[in-house]
C-alpha cells in the first residue's frame, strides 16, 4: 500500500466523525459563517461584498457536502451516466 493509500486509510475514521458533527451542528455552523461574513463585510465597508458572499456560499456548500445533505437516497441509483459517447478512433 502506498503512502497516499495509507494516509487515506488513517483519515477515514476522522472524516466520519467530522461528518457526524457537521450533521449535528449544521445550523450553528451556517449561522457562524453568516456572522463572520457580515463582520468582514462591515469592516471592509462593503468593498468586497461579492467576494465575501461567494466565499460564504462555497463554505456552506462544502459544509453541506461534508454533512452529506445533498447525497441521493439509497433508491436513487448511485451511478452517474457517462458524460458523452466515447471518442471515435
C-alpha positions as a Markdown table, in Angstrom:
| # | Residue | x | y | z |
|---|---|---|---|---|
| 1 | Unk | 0.0 | 0.0 | 0.0 |
| 2 | Unk | 1.4 | 3.4 | -1.0 |
| 3 | Unk | 1.8 | 6.4 | 1.2 |
| 4 | Unk | -1.4 | 8.0 | -0.1 |
| 5 | Unk | -3.5 | 4.9 | 0.5 |
| 6 | Unk | -2.1 | 4.5 | 4.0 |
| 7 | Unk | -2.9 | 8.2 | 4.8 |
| 8 | Unk | -6.4 | 7.8 | 3.4 |
| 9 | Unk | -7.0 | 4.7 | 5.5 |
| 10 | Unk | -6.0 | 6.6 | 8.6 |
| 11 | Unk | -8.1 | 9.6 | 7.9 |
| 12 | Unk | -11.4 | 7.8 | 7.1 |
| 13 | Unk | -12.5 | 7.5 | 10.7 |
| 14 | Unk | -11.9 | 11.2 | 11.3 |
| 15 | Unk | -13.9 | 12.0 | 8.2 |
| 16 | Unk | -16.8 | 10.1 | 9.6 |
| 17 | Unk | -16.6 | 11.9 | 12.9 |
| 18 | Unk | -16.4 | 15.3 | 11.2 |
| 19 | Unk | -19.3 | 14.4 | 9.0 |
| 20 | Unk | -21.4 | 13.5 | 12.1 |
| 21 | Unk | -20.5 | 16.7 | 13.8 |
| 22 | Unk | -21.4 | 18.7 | 10.7 |
| 23 | Unk | -24.8 | 17.0 | 10.6 |
| 24 | Unk | -25.4 | 17.6 | 14.3 |
| 25 | Unk | -24.3 | 21.2 | 14.4 |
| 26 | Unk | -25.0 | 22.3 | 10.8 |
| 27 | Unk | -27.3 | 25.2 | 11.8 |
| 28 | Unk | -24.8 | 26.6 | 14.2 |
| 29 | Unk | -22.0 | 26.4 | 11.6 |
| 30 | Unk | -24.2 | 28.2 | 9.0 |
| 31 | Unk | -25.1 | 30.9 | 11.5 |
| 32 | Unk | -21.4 | 31.3 | 12.3 |
| 33 | Unk | -20.5 | 31.6 | 8.6 |
| 34 | Unk | -23.2 | 34.3 | 8.2 |
| 35 | Unk | -22.0 | 36.3 | 11.2 |
| 36 | Unk | -18.4 | 36.1 | 10.1 |
| 37 | Unk | -19.3 | 37.3 | 6.6 |
| 38 | Unk | -21.3 | 40.2 | 7.9 |
| 39 | Unk | -18.5 | 41.2 | 10.2 |
| 40 | Unk | -15.9 | 41.1 | 7.4 |
| 41 | Unk | -18.2 | 43.0 | 5.1 |
| 42 | Unk | -18.7 | 45.7 | 7.6 |
| 43 | Unk | -15.0 | 46.0 | 8.3 |
| 44 | Unk | -14.2 | 46.4 | 4.6 |
| 45 | Unk | -17.1 | 48.8 | 4.2 |
| 46 | Unk | -18.7 | 46.6 | 1.5 |
| 47 | Unk | -15.7 | 46.9 | -0.8 |
| 48 | Unk | -15.5 | 43.1 | -1.2 |
| 49 | Unk | -19.2 | 42.1 | -0.7 |
| 50 | Unk | -19.4 | 40.0 | -3.9 |
| 51 | Unk | -16.3 | 38.0 | -3.0 |
| 52 | Unk | -17.4 | 37.6 | 0.6 |
| 53 | Unk | -20.8 | 36.3 | -0.5 |
| 54 | Unk | -19.2 | 33.9 | -3.0 |
| 55 | Unk | -16.8 | 32.6 | -0.4 |
| 56 | Unk | -19.6 | 32.1 | 2.2 |
| 57 | Unk | -21.6 | 30.2 | -0.4 |
| 58 | Unk | -18.7 | 27.9 | -1.2 |
| 59 | Unk | -18.1 | 27.3 | 2.5 |
| 60 | Unk | -21.8 | 26.5 | 3.1 |
| 61 | Unk | -21.7 | 24.1 | 0.1 |
| 62 | Unk | -18.6 | 22.4 | 1.4 |
| 63 | Unk | -20.3 | 22.0 | 4.8 |
| 64 | Unk | -23.4 | 20.6 | 3.2 |
| 65 | Unk | -21.3 | 18.1 | 1.2 |
| 66 | Unk | -19.4 | 17.1 | 4.3 |
| 67 | Unk | -22.7 | 16.6 | 6.2 |
| 68 | Unk | -24.0 | 14.5 | 3.2 |
| 69 | Unk | -27.1 | 16.7 | 2.9 |
| 70 | Unk | -27.0 | 16.6 | -0.9 |
| 71 | Unk | -26.5 | 12.8 | -1.2 |
| 72 | Unk | -29.1 | 11.0 | -3.2 |
| 73 | Unk | -31.1 | 8.5 | -1.3 |
| 74 | Unk | -30.3 | 4.8 | -1.4 |
| 75 | Unk | -33.0 | 4.2 | -4.1 |
| 76 | Unk | -31.7 | 6.9 | -6.3 |
| 77 | Unk | -29.2 | 4.7 | -8.1 |
| 78 | Unk | -25.8 | 6.0 | -7.2 |
| 79 | Unk | -24.2 | 5.7 | -10.6 |
| 80 | Unk | -23.8 | 8.6 | -12.9 |
| 81 | Unk | -24.5 | 8.2 | -16.6 |
| 82 | Unk | -21.5 | 8.7 | -18.9 |
| 83 | Unk | -20.8 | 12.3 | -19.9 |
| 84 | Unk | -21.0 | 11.5 | -23.6 |
| 85 | Unk | -20.2 | 9.0 | -26.3 |
| 86 | Unk | -16.7 | 7.5 | -26.4 |
| 87 | Unk | -14.3 | 9.2 | -28.8 |
| 88 | Unk | -14.2 | 7.8 | -32.3 |
| 89 | Unk | -11.0 | 6.0 | -33.2 |
